[in-house]
Short mmCIF file of C-alpha atoms and ligand atoms in Angstrom, two decimals:
data_model
loop_
_atom_site.label_atom_id
_atom_site.label_comp_id
_atom_site.label_asym_id
_atom_site.label_seq_id
_atom_site.Cartn_x
_atom_site.Cartn_y
_atom_site.Cartn_z
CA MET A 7 -81.63 43.04 56.91
CA PRO A 8 -79.13 40.49 55.64
CA SER A 9 -80.74 37.08 56.07
CA ALA A 10 -78.19 34.79 54.43
CA PRO A 11 -74.41 34.61 54.65
CA SER A 12 -73.57 37.75 52.84
CA THR A 13 -70.67 39.34 51.08
CA ALA A 14 -71.55 42.78 52.44
CA SER A 15 -68.60 44.45 54.08
CA ALA A 16 -68.79 45.71 57.62
CA THR A 17 -69.04 49.46 57.72
CA GLY A 18 -67.12 52.07 59.66
CA SER A 19 -69.98 52.36 62.14
CA LEU A 20 -69.17 48.94 63.58
CA THR A 21 -66.72 48.47 66.41
CA SER A 22 -63.82 46.14 65.70
CA ALA A 23 -65.34 43.47 67.96
CA GLU A 24 -68.69 43.68 66.14
CA SER A 25 -67.00 43.49 62.78
CA ILE A 26 -65.01 40.40 63.84
CA ARG A 27 -68.20 38.74 65.16
CA LEU A 28 -70.02 39.40 61.88
CA VAL A 29 -67.22 37.92 59.81
CA LEU A 30 -66.96 34.87 62.08
CA ASP A 31 -70.72 34.31 61.80
CA THR A 32 -70.49 34.44 58.01
CA VAL A 33 -67.49 32.11 57.88
CA GLU A 34 -69.25 29.62 60.15
CA ALA A 35 -72.44 29.72 58.06
CA ARG A 36 -70.57 29.31 54.81
CA ASN A 37 -68.17 26.56 55.89
CA PRO A 38 -70.11 24.42 58.37
CA ASN A 39 -68.15 21.24 57.68
CA GLU A 40 -64.68 22.68 57.98
CA PRO A 41 -63.66 22.49 61.66
CA GLU A 42 -59.91 22.96 61.13
CA PHE A 43 -60.45 25.96 58.88
CA LEU A 44 -62.85 27.52 61.41
CA GLN A 45 -60.33 26.88 64.21
CA ALA A 46 -57.60 28.68 62.28
CA VAL A 47 -59.85 31.63 61.41
CA HIS A 48 -61.04 31.98 65.03
CA GLU A 49 -57.48 31.95 66.31
CA VAL A 50 -56.43 34.79 64.03
CA LEU A 51 -59.55 36.96 64.14
CA GLU A 52 -59.96 36.74 67.91
CA SER A 53 -56.44 38.03 68.45
CA ILE A 54 -56.40 41.05 66.14
CA SER A 55 -59.12 43.24 67.61
CA PRO A 56 -56.55 45.83 68.85
CA VAL A 57 -55.11 46.06 65.31
CA LEU A 58 -58.55 46.87 63.90
CA GLU A 59 -59.14 49.46 66.64
CA ALA A 60 -55.90 51.18 65.68
CA HIS A 61 -56.72 50.97 61.94
CA PRO A 62 -60.42 51.67 61.29
CA GLN A 63 -59.56 51.72 57.58
CA PHE A 64 -59.08 47.94 57.74
CA VAL A 65 -62.71 47.57 58.86
CA ASP A 66 -63.99 50.04 56.25
CA GLY A 67 -61.93 48.33 53.55
CA GLY A 68 -63.53 44.93 54.27
CA ILE A 69 -60.13 43.34 54.82
CA LEU A 70 -61.44 40.50 57.01
CA GLU A 71 -64.38 39.72 54.73
CA ARG A 72 -61.99 39.35 51.81
CA LEU A 73 -59.22 37.50 53.64
CA VAL A 74 -61.40 34.62 54.83
CA GLU A 75 -62.43 33.82 51.26
CA PRO A 76 -59.62 32.24 49.17
CA GLU A 77 -58.83 34.06 45.93
CA ARG A 78 -59.19 30.74 44.11
CA GLN A 79 -59.81 27.08 45.01
CA ILE A 80 -58.90 24.26 42.66
CA LEU A 81 -60.32 20.75 43.21
CA PHE A 82 -59.49 18.02 40.76
CA ARG A 83 -59.55 14.30 40.02
CA VAL A 84 -56.26 12.39 40.19
CA PRO A 85 -56.64 9.03 38.42
CA TRP A 86 -53.71 6.59 38.37
CA VAL A 87 -53.04 2.88 37.98
CA ASP A 88 -51.44 0.91 40.83
CA ASP A 89 -48.87 -1.87 40.49
CA ALA A 90 -51.61 -4.51 40.40
CA GLY A 91 -53.15 -2.78 37.37
CA ARG A 92 -56.12 -1.41 39.35
CA LEU A 93 -57.46 2.05 38.72
CA GLN A 94 -57.25 4.42 41.70
CA VAL A 95 -58.86 7.83 42.02
CA ASN A 96 -57.75 10.45 44.53
CA ARG A 97 -58.74 14.06 45.14
CA GLY A 98 -56.35 16.89 44.38
CA PHE A 99 -56.54 20.32 46.02
CA ARG A 100 -54.86 23.69 45.65
CA VAL A 101 -56.27 26.62 47.59
CA GLN A 102 -54.74 29.90 46.47
CA PHE A 103 -55.56 32.16 49.39
CA SER A 104 -53.73 35.43 48.86
CA SER A 105 -51.32 36.81 46.28
CA VAL A 106 -51.21 40.35 47.66
CA LEU A 107 -47.59 40.08 48.86
CA GLY A 108 -46.23 37.82 46.12
CA PRO A 109 -46.95 34.66 44.13
CA TYR A 110 -49.05 32.08 45.98
CA LYS A 111 -46.65 30.07 48.17
CA GLY A 112 -47.12 27.01 50.34
CA GLY A 113 -46.61 23.30 50.46
CA LEU A 114 -48.39 20.21 49.17
CA ARG A 115 -49.53 17.54 51.65
CA PHE A 116 -50.16 13.91 50.65
CA HIS A 117 -51.97 12.19 53.51
CA PRO A 118 -55.23 10.22 53.80
CA SER A 119 -56.62 12.85 56.23
CA VAL A 120 -56.40 15.62 53.62
CA ASN A 121 -59.69 17.34 52.80
CA LEU A 122 -60.78 20.86 51.94
CA SER A 123 -60.94 21.95 55.59
CA ILE A 124 -57.34 20.90 56.24
CA ILE A 125 -56.03 22.56 53.09
CA LYS A 126 -57.95 25.76 53.82
CA PHE A 127 -56.68 25.98 57.39
CA LEU A 128 -53.13 25.48 56.18
CA GLY A 129 -53.54 28.01 53.37
CA PHE A 130 -55.07 30.59 55.70
CA GLU A 131 -52.21 30.23 58.22
CA GLN A 132 -49.71 30.44 55.39
CA ILE A 133 -50.83 33.98 54.47
CA PHE A 134 -49.78 35.37 57.85
CA LYS A 135 -46.73 33.17 58.30
CA ASN A 136 -45.38 34.22 54.94
CA ALA A 137 -46.13 37.89 55.64
CA LEU A 138 -44.28 37.63 58.94
CA THR A 139 -41.08 36.52 57.18
CA GLY A 140 -40.95 39.95 55.54
CA GLN A 141 -40.48 38.35 52.11
CA GLY A 142 -42.50 38.70 48.90
CA ILE A 143 -44.62 35.56 49.09
CA GLY A 144 -48.40 35.08 49.11
CA GLY A 145 -50.28 32.24 50.82
CA ALA A 146 -51.53 28.90 49.46
CA LYS A 147 -51.66 25.18 50.26
CA GLY A 148 -52.51 22.05 48.37
CA GLY A 149 -52.31 18.30 48.36
CA SER A 150 -54.23 15.10 48.08
CA ASP A 151 -55.86 12.38 50.17
CA PHE A 152 -53.40 9.95 48.54
CA ASP A 153 -51.68 7.73 51.13
CA PRO A 154 -48.03 7.21 50.14
CA HIS A 155 -47.55 4.66 52.93
CA GLY A 156 -46.68 1.24 51.54
CA ARG A 157 -46.74 2.44 47.92
CA SER A 158 -43.92 1.46 45.57
CA ASN A 159 -41.61 4.02 44.04
CA ALA A 160 -43.29 3.48 40.66
CA GLU A 161 -46.73 4.10 42.16
CA ILE A 162 -45.53 7.30 43.84
CA MET A 163 -44.15 8.49 40.50
CA ARG A 164 -47.32 7.71 38.55
CA PHE A 165 -49.43 9.43 41.20
CA CYS A 166 -47.21 12.56 41.16
CA GLN A 167 -47.33 12.68 37.36
CA SER A 168 -51.13 12.44 37.28
CA PHE A 169 -51.40 15.08 40.01
CA MET A 170 -49.21 17.48 38.04
CA ASN A 171 -51.02 16.75 34.75
CA GLU A 172 -53.81 18.94 36.14
CA LEU A 173 -52.05 21.24 38.58
CA TYR A 174 -49.39 22.52 36.15
CA ARG A 175 -51.78 24.97 34.48
CA HIS A 176 -52.27 26.82 37.78
CA LEU A 177 -48.57 27.10 38.69
CA GLY A 178 -45.58 29.17 37.62
CA GLU A 179 -42.73 31.13 39.19
CA HIS A 180 -44.80 34.34 39.17
CA THR A 181 -48.14 32.64 39.84
CA ASP A 182 -47.96 29.84 42.39
CA VAL A 183 -44.91 28.08 43.83
CA PRO A 184 -45.55 24.85 45.78
CA ALA A 185 -43.14 23.00 48.08
CA GLY A 186 -43.31 19.95 50.32
CA ASP A 187 -45.26 19.22 53.48
CA ILE A 188 -46.34 15.94 55.13
CA GLY A 189 -45.86 13.07 52.62
CA VAL A 190 -44.13 15.29 50.05
CA GLY A 191 -40.33 15.23 50.30
CA ALA A 192 -37.36 15.28 47.95
CA ARG A 193 -38.54 12.24 45.96
CA GLU A 194 -42.06 13.54 45.31
CA ILE A 195 -40.81 17.05 44.51
CA GLY A 196 -38.47 15.53 41.92
CA TYR A 197 -41.32 13.68 40.17
CA LEU A 198 -43.66 16.69 40.35
CA PHE A 199 -41.05 19.08 38.98
CA GLY A 200 -40.10 16.59 36.23
CA GLN A 201 -43.69 16.31 35.04
CA TYR A 202 -44.16 20.11 35.08
CA ARG A 203 -41.03 20.42 32.92
CA LYS A 204 -42.33 17.83 30.49
CA VAL A 205 -45.85 19.18 30.03
CA THR A 206 -44.84 22.85 29.84
CA ASN A 207 -41.56 22.35 27.98
CA ARG A 208 -39.97 24.78 30.45
CA HIS A 209 -37.18 24.23 32.95
CA GLU A 210 -38.53 26.88 35.27
CA SER A 211 -36.48 26.53 38.46
CA GLY A 212 -38.44 29.01 40.51
CA MET A 213 -41.81 27.26 40.10
CA PHE A 214 -41.16 24.80 42.96
CA THR A 215 -39.07 24.93 46.12
CA GLY A 216 -37.44 22.13 48.07
CA LYS A 217 -35.75 20.87 44.90
CA GLY A 218 -32.61 18.71 45.05
CA VAL A 219 -29.50 20.87 45.56
CA GLN A 220 -28.02 19.41 42.38
CA TRP A 221 -30.84 20.80 40.23
CA GLY A 222 -31.81 24.22 41.55
CA GLY A 223 -32.54 23.49 45.19
CA ALA A 224 -31.19 25.64 48.00
CA GLU A 225 -28.79 24.60 50.74
CA VAL A 226 -30.48 24.41 54.18
CA ARG A 227 -34.02 24.16 52.74
CA THR A 228 -34.28 20.56 54.00
CA GLU A 229 -33.12 21.51 57.48
CA ALA A 230 -34.80 24.92 57.62
CA THR A 231 -38.11 24.27 59.39
CA GLY A 232 -36.57 22.22 62.22
CA TYR A 233 -33.51 24.45 62.57
CA GLY A 234 -35.71 27.55 62.49
CA ALA A 235 -37.99 26.26 65.26
CA VAL A 236 -34.97 25.71 67.50
CA PHE A 237 -33.58 29.17 66.67
CA PHE A 238 -36.99 30.57 67.61
CA VAL A 239 -36.77 28.85 71.02
CA GLU A 240 -33.32 30.40 71.53
CA GLU A 241 -34.80 33.83 70.74
CA MET A 242 -37.69 33.39 73.21
CA LEU A 243 -35.35 32.14 75.95
CA GLY A 244 -32.84 34.88 75.15
CA VAL A 245 -35.35 37.58 76.19
CA HIS A 246 -35.11 36.09 79.69
CA GLY A 247 -31.35 35.64 79.65
CA GLU A 248 -31.59 31.86 79.12
CA THR A 249 -30.33 29.49 76.43
CA LEU A 250 -31.00 25.92 75.31
CA ARG A 251 -27.77 24.65 76.85
CA ASN A 252 -28.40 21.62 79.10
CA LYS A 253 -32.15 21.70 78.52
CA ARG A 254 -34.21 18.60 77.78
CA VAL A 255 -36.30 18.93 74.65
CA GLY A 256 -39.39 16.88 73.81
CA ILE A 257 -40.10 16.51 70.12
CA SER A 258 -43.00 14.77 68.39
CA GLY A 259 -42.96 13.48 64.85
CA SER A 260 -40.11 11.85 62.96
CA GLY A 261 -40.31 13.62 59.61
CA ASN A 262 -38.30 16.41 58.17
CA VAL A 263 -39.20 19.00 60.86
CA ALA A 264 -38.58 16.69 63.83
CA ILE A 265 -35.31 15.28 62.52
CA TYR A 266 -33.65 18.66 62.02
CA ALA A 267 -35.08 20.14 65.23
CA ILE A 268 -33.44 17.24 67.10
CA ASP A 269 -30.20 17.86 65.19
CA LYS A 270 -30.03 21.59 65.92
CA ALA A 271 -31.09 21.21 69.57
CA ARG A 272 -28.08 18.91 70.07
CA GLN A 273 -25.75 21.33 68.28
CA LEU A 274 -26.85 24.06 70.69
CA GLY A 275 -26.10 21.98 73.78
CA ALA A 276 -29.58 20.61 74.50
CA THR A 277 -30.72 16.98 74.57
CA ALA A 278 -33.73 16.03 72.46
CA VAL A 279 -35.15 12.95 74.15
CA THR A 280 -38.27 11.96 72.16
CA ALA A 281 -39.57 11.29 68.65
CA SER A 282 -42.84 9.73 67.52
CA ASP A 283 -45.09 8.53 64.72
CA SER A 284 -48.78 7.70 64.57
CA SER A 285 -48.25 4.40 66.42
CA GLY A 286 -46.34 5.67 69.48
CA TYR A 287 -43.18 7.38 70.68
CA VAL A 288 -39.61 6.59 71.68
CA VAL A 289 -37.74 8.12 74.60
CA ASP A 290 -33.96 8.13 74.69
CA ASP A 291 -32.45 9.92 77.70
CA ALA A 292 -29.01 9.92 76.09
CA GLY A 293 -30.42 12.03 73.23
CA ILE A 294 -32.05 10.83 70.02
CA ASP A 295 -29.46 9.56 67.52
CA VAL A 296 -30.33 11.56 64.39
CA ASP A 297 -28.44 9.29 62.00
CA LEU A 298 -30.30 6.21 63.22
CA LEU A 299 -33.64 8.05 63.11
CA ARG A 300 -32.98 9.21 59.54
CA GLN A 301 -31.96 5.71 58.47
CA ILE A 302 -35.18 4.23 59.86
CA LYS A 303 -37.64 6.92 58.76
CA GLU A 304 -36.12 8.27 55.53
CA VAL A 305 -34.20 5.35 54.07
CA GLU A 306 -36.12 2.29 55.29
CA ARG A 307 -39.44 4.18 55.73
CA ALA A 308 -40.10 1.93 58.76
CA ARG A 309 -41.94 2.52 62.05
CA ILE A 310 -40.49 4.46 64.99
CA SER A 311 -40.56 1.32 67.19
CA GLU A 312 -37.54 0.13 65.13
CA TYR A 313 -35.50 2.90 66.79
CA ALA A 314 -35.95 1.42 70.27
CA ALA A 315 -35.26 -2.06 68.92
CA ARG A 316 -31.86 -0.96 67.63
CA ARG A 317 -30.77 1.58 70.23
CA PRO A 318 -29.72 0.39 73.69
CA GLY A 319 -31.25 2.56 76.43
CA ALA A 320 -34.19 3.76 74.30
CA ARG A 321 -37.76 2.75 75.12
CA TYR A 322 -40.81 2.52 72.84
CA VAL A 323 -44.23 3.44 74.20
CA GLU A 324 -47.08 2.19 72.03
CA GLY A 325 -50.25 4.19 71.47
CA ALA A 326 -49.21 7.26 73.49
CA ARG A 327 -47.89 10.77 72.83
CA PRO A 328 -44.50 11.97 74.03
CA TRP A 329 -45.92 14.77 76.21
CA GLU A 330 -45.91 12.61 79.35
CA VAL A 331 -42.08 12.71 79.35
CA PRO A 332 -40.64 15.52 81.55
CA VAL A 333 -38.93 18.17 79.40
CA ASP A 334 -37.97 21.87 79.59
CA VAL A 335 -38.90 22.64 75.98
CA ALA A 336 -41.54 21.05 73.73
CA ILE A 337 -41.45 21.25 69.92
CA PRO A 338 -44.57 19.56 68.53
CA SER A 339 -43.56 18.70 64.97
CA ALA A 340 -46.03 16.05 63.81
CA THR A 341 -49.45 17.43 62.77
CA GLN A 342 -52.46 19.57 63.70
CA ASN A 343 -54.12 19.22 67.14
CA GLU A 344 -51.59 16.69 68.43
CA LEU A 345 -51.11 18.39 71.82
CA ASP A 346 -54.32 18.87 73.84
CA ALA A 347 -55.27 20.24 77.26
CA ASP A 348 -54.36 17.02 79.12
CA ASP A 349 -50.96 16.96 77.43
CA ALA A 350 -50.45 20.63 78.34
CA ARG A 351 -51.31 19.96 82.00
CA ALA A 352 -48.82 17.07 82.13
CA LEU A 353 -46.06 19.18 80.55
CA ILE A 354 -46.73 22.13 82.87
CA ALA A 355 -46.75 19.86 85.96
CA ASN A 356 -43.34 18.57 84.84
CA GLY A 357 -41.87 22.08 84.77
CA LEU A 358 -42.09 23.01 81.06
CA ARG A 359 -40.49 26.38 80.16
CA ALA A 360 -41.20 26.88 76.45
CA VAL A 361 -43.13 25.52 73.46
CA ALA A 362 -42.40 26.18 69.78
CA GLU A 363 -44.79 24.79 67.17
CA GLY A 364 -42.74 22.99 64.50
CA ALA A 365 -45.93 21.71 62.84
CA ASN A 366 -48.90 23.81 61.76
CA MET A 367 -51.51 24.28 64.53
CA PRO A 368 -50.33 21.27 66.59
CA THR A 369 -51.58 22.80 69.87
CA THR A 370 -55.32 22.93 70.59
CA PRO A 371 -56.78 26.32 71.64
CA GLU A 372 -57.37 25.02 75.21
CA ALA A 373 -53.75 23.88 75.47
CA ILE A 374 -52.47 27.27 74.25
CA GLU A 375 -54.59 28.97 76.92
CA LEU A 376 -53.15 26.69 79.62
CA PHE A 377 -49.56 27.34 78.53
CA GLN A 378 -50.04 31.08 78.43
CA SER A 379 -51.72 31.30 81.82
CA ALA A 380 -48.99 29.13 83.36
CA GLY A 381 -46.35 31.56 82.07
CA VAL A 382 -44.88 29.05 79.58
CA LEU A 383 -43.29 30.81 76.59
CA PHE A 384 -45.43 29.85 73.58
CA GLY A 385 -44.22 30.31 70.00
CA PRO A 386 -47.06 29.71 67.52
CA GLY A 387 -46.33 27.95 64.23
CA LYS A 388 -46.81 31.07 62.13
CA ALA A 389 -43.65 32.39 63.77
CA ALA A 390 -41.79 29.32 65.04
CA ASN A 391 -41.99 27.21 61.86
CA ALA A 392 -41.64 30.09 59.39
CA GLY A 393 -38.02 29.09 58.70
CA GLY A 394 -39.08 26.52 56.11
CA VAL A 395 -41.02 28.83 53.88
CA ALA A 396 -38.54 31.66 54.50
CA THR A 397 -35.78 29.46 53.10
CA SER A 398 -38.08 28.60 50.19
CA ALA A 399 -38.12 32.31 49.42
CA LEU A 400 -34.30 32.27 49.54
CA GLU A 401 -34.43 29.38 47.03
CA MET A 402 -36.65 31.50 44.76
CA SER A 403 -34.16 34.39 45.00
CA GLN A 404 -31.26 32.11 44.06
CA ASN A 405 -33.23 30.64 41.16
CA ALA A 406 -34.16 34.10 39.83
CA ALA A 407 -30.55 35.26 40.03
CA ARG A 408 -29.14 31.90 38.82
CA GLN A 409 -26.96 31.76 41.92
CA ARG A 410 -26.07 29.21 44.58
CA TRP A 411 -25.29 30.25 48.12
CA SER A 412 -23.20 28.14 50.51
CA PHE A 413 -24.65 26.14 53.41
CA ASP A 414 -23.08 28.43 56.03
CA ASP A 415 -24.29 31.60 54.31
CA SER A 416 -27.78 30.19 53.98
CA GLU A 417 -27.91 29.08 57.59
CA ALA A 418 -26.76 32.52 58.74
CA LYS A 419 -29.56 34.06 56.66
CA LEU A 420 -32.10 31.68 58.21
CA ARG A 421 -30.89 32.53 61.68
CA ALA A 422 -31.22 36.27 60.97
CA ILE A 423 -34.72 35.77 59.54
CA MET A 424 -35.83 33.85 62.66
CA ALA A 425 -34.47 36.65 64.84
CA ASP A 426 -36.45 39.15 62.74
CA VAL A 427 -39.61 37.04 62.90
CA HIS A 428 -39.23 36.84 66.67
CA ALA A 429 -38.65 40.58 66.95
CA ALA A 430 -41.66 41.39 64.75
CA ALA A 431 -43.96 39.16 66.85
CA PHE A 432 -42.47 40.31 70.15
CA GLN A 433 -42.76 44.00 69.29
CA ALA A 434 -46.29 43.74 67.90
CA ALA A 435 -47.39 42.02 71.14
CA GLU A 436 -45.95 44.95 73.13
CA ARG A 437 -47.46 47.54 70.77
CA TYR A 438 -50.93 46.05 71.15
CA GLY A 439 -50.77 45.78 74.93
CA ARG A 440 -50.12 42.01 75.25
CA PRO A 441 -46.40 41.77 76.06
CA GLY A 442 -45.00 38.25 75.77
CA ASP A 443 -48.08 36.95 73.90
CA TYR A 444 -46.55 35.62 70.68
CA VAL A 445 -49.96 34.50 69.36
CA VAL A 446 -51.25 38.07 69.37
CA GLY A 447 -47.86 39.32 68.21
CA ALA A 448 -47.45 36.97 65.24
CA ASN A 449 -51.04 37.32 64.06
CA SER A 450 -51.00 41.12 64.41
CA ALA A 451 -47.68 41.67 62.67
CA GLY A 452 -48.56 39.32 59.79
CA PHE A 453 -52.06 40.70 59.43
CA GLU A 454 -50.94 44.36 59.45
CA ARG A 455 -48.60 43.77 56.53
CA VAL A 456 -51.23 41.93 54.48
CA ALA A 457 -53.96 44.46 55.28
CA HIS A 458 -51.87 47.49 54.28
CA ALA A 459 -51.02 45.83 50.95
CA MET A 460 -54.67 44.93 50.31
CA LEU A 461 -55.78 48.50 50.93
CA ALA A 462 -53.08 49.85 48.63
CA GLN A 463 -54.02 47.46 45.80
CA GLY A 464 -57.77 48.18 45.79
CA VAL A 465 -60.83 45.95 45.94
CA ILE A 466 -59.54 42.76 44.32
N1 LIG B 14 -45.06 23.30 54.15
C1 LIG B 14 -44.19 24.29 54.74
C2 LIG B 14 -44.99 25.20 55.64
O1 LIG B 14 -45.94 24.76 56.25
C3 LIG B 14 -43.32 24.99 53.72
C4 LIG B 14 -44.03 25.72 52.64
C5 LIG B 14 -43.10 26.28 51.56
O2 LIG B 14 -41.88 26.19 51.69
O3 LIG B 14 -43.65 26.82 50.59
O4 LIG B 14 -44.69 26.35 55.83
#
């Protein structure tokens, strides 16, 4: 009788539902203070029961038991000195979840909310997202509880250098390849890459993605997550003979994902009418002006309220989320759990047609349920925002081959990858008896690929 959380694998005598329950019980007992990680594990495991029924070897091989435990977790101290000469200490994280399909791959997030639960949920999701792209990349995530907001350029650089002084020994083009995420953009990637180069004495292009295009970065990587999410919407609508033309799109966030989702929506004939930050949102019925938004958020690093102050016809709403604005398509692109059941009800009442998650896990489980039962097309982040990491893999290919592809070529490749990701999720949903359910489809297709590779490579 196992009495404590155990490492014992489920056996072939268990049904798939029993085996999932056992693994969930163990994960809950072992990680009681990690709500986001548990949410992500529940979402995946609860949707893949039909895959386990069709593949009893996955149960016998203890695939779930192994997958929920990261291959390696690195926690470290990041000491640095601020501009006033005061010592600061932050926490650094890198959770290397799975390298079965390729080197660990996933972004770094610098945000005060970062803790082990957040990094583990992101790393866990990354395994399946990366598998779904069809490329050779494993799953990882990292970051720090460092708050870049209000920090000087020199402070950001010193922090990045201290962070890399520890992390470098765990990275490498064949080992672990980070990229950006919230709070880590072109500037931070430059400082992190520079410090890696200094301490290793290696200019190893393929050890980081999201680099500047002048020094090994790939065209379209900056735009890829936002563009990809909009391409994914086009794919979902296309199944029903619809397009984005003349649709109103609601977008949250004002970072890299939101900015380029707004841009691509406009290029495809839609009007993106909202953007937000943690203090509130702006609504602009004429369509968000991407150049103005970029100037305010990327150059001046100011608040979103500035947008309404400078743009005639735009309105700023303090302390609220953009989901009260009537739209046909919603692309939540800010952060986890930013769209809840009340938001979903408001969007549905206003005639919403489709949702694509630009951020990771922005929709709560209750909100997903509401969308799906109302017949709203719902593209989960593992599929809808896979364009970013997929283009990171294109950057790795270019680095390995010492090549540079043009913007148009790279965008065409991204578009084809998003069509493939959509097809893989769509077909898996049909195969497992849940047509149109992209949550089941994305999780099943990603999981199948990872599970087959794990079985082939033995008990590791
Ligand atoms: N942070 C992004 C994501 O959530 C990109 C990761 C990468 O390019 O490695 O997928």
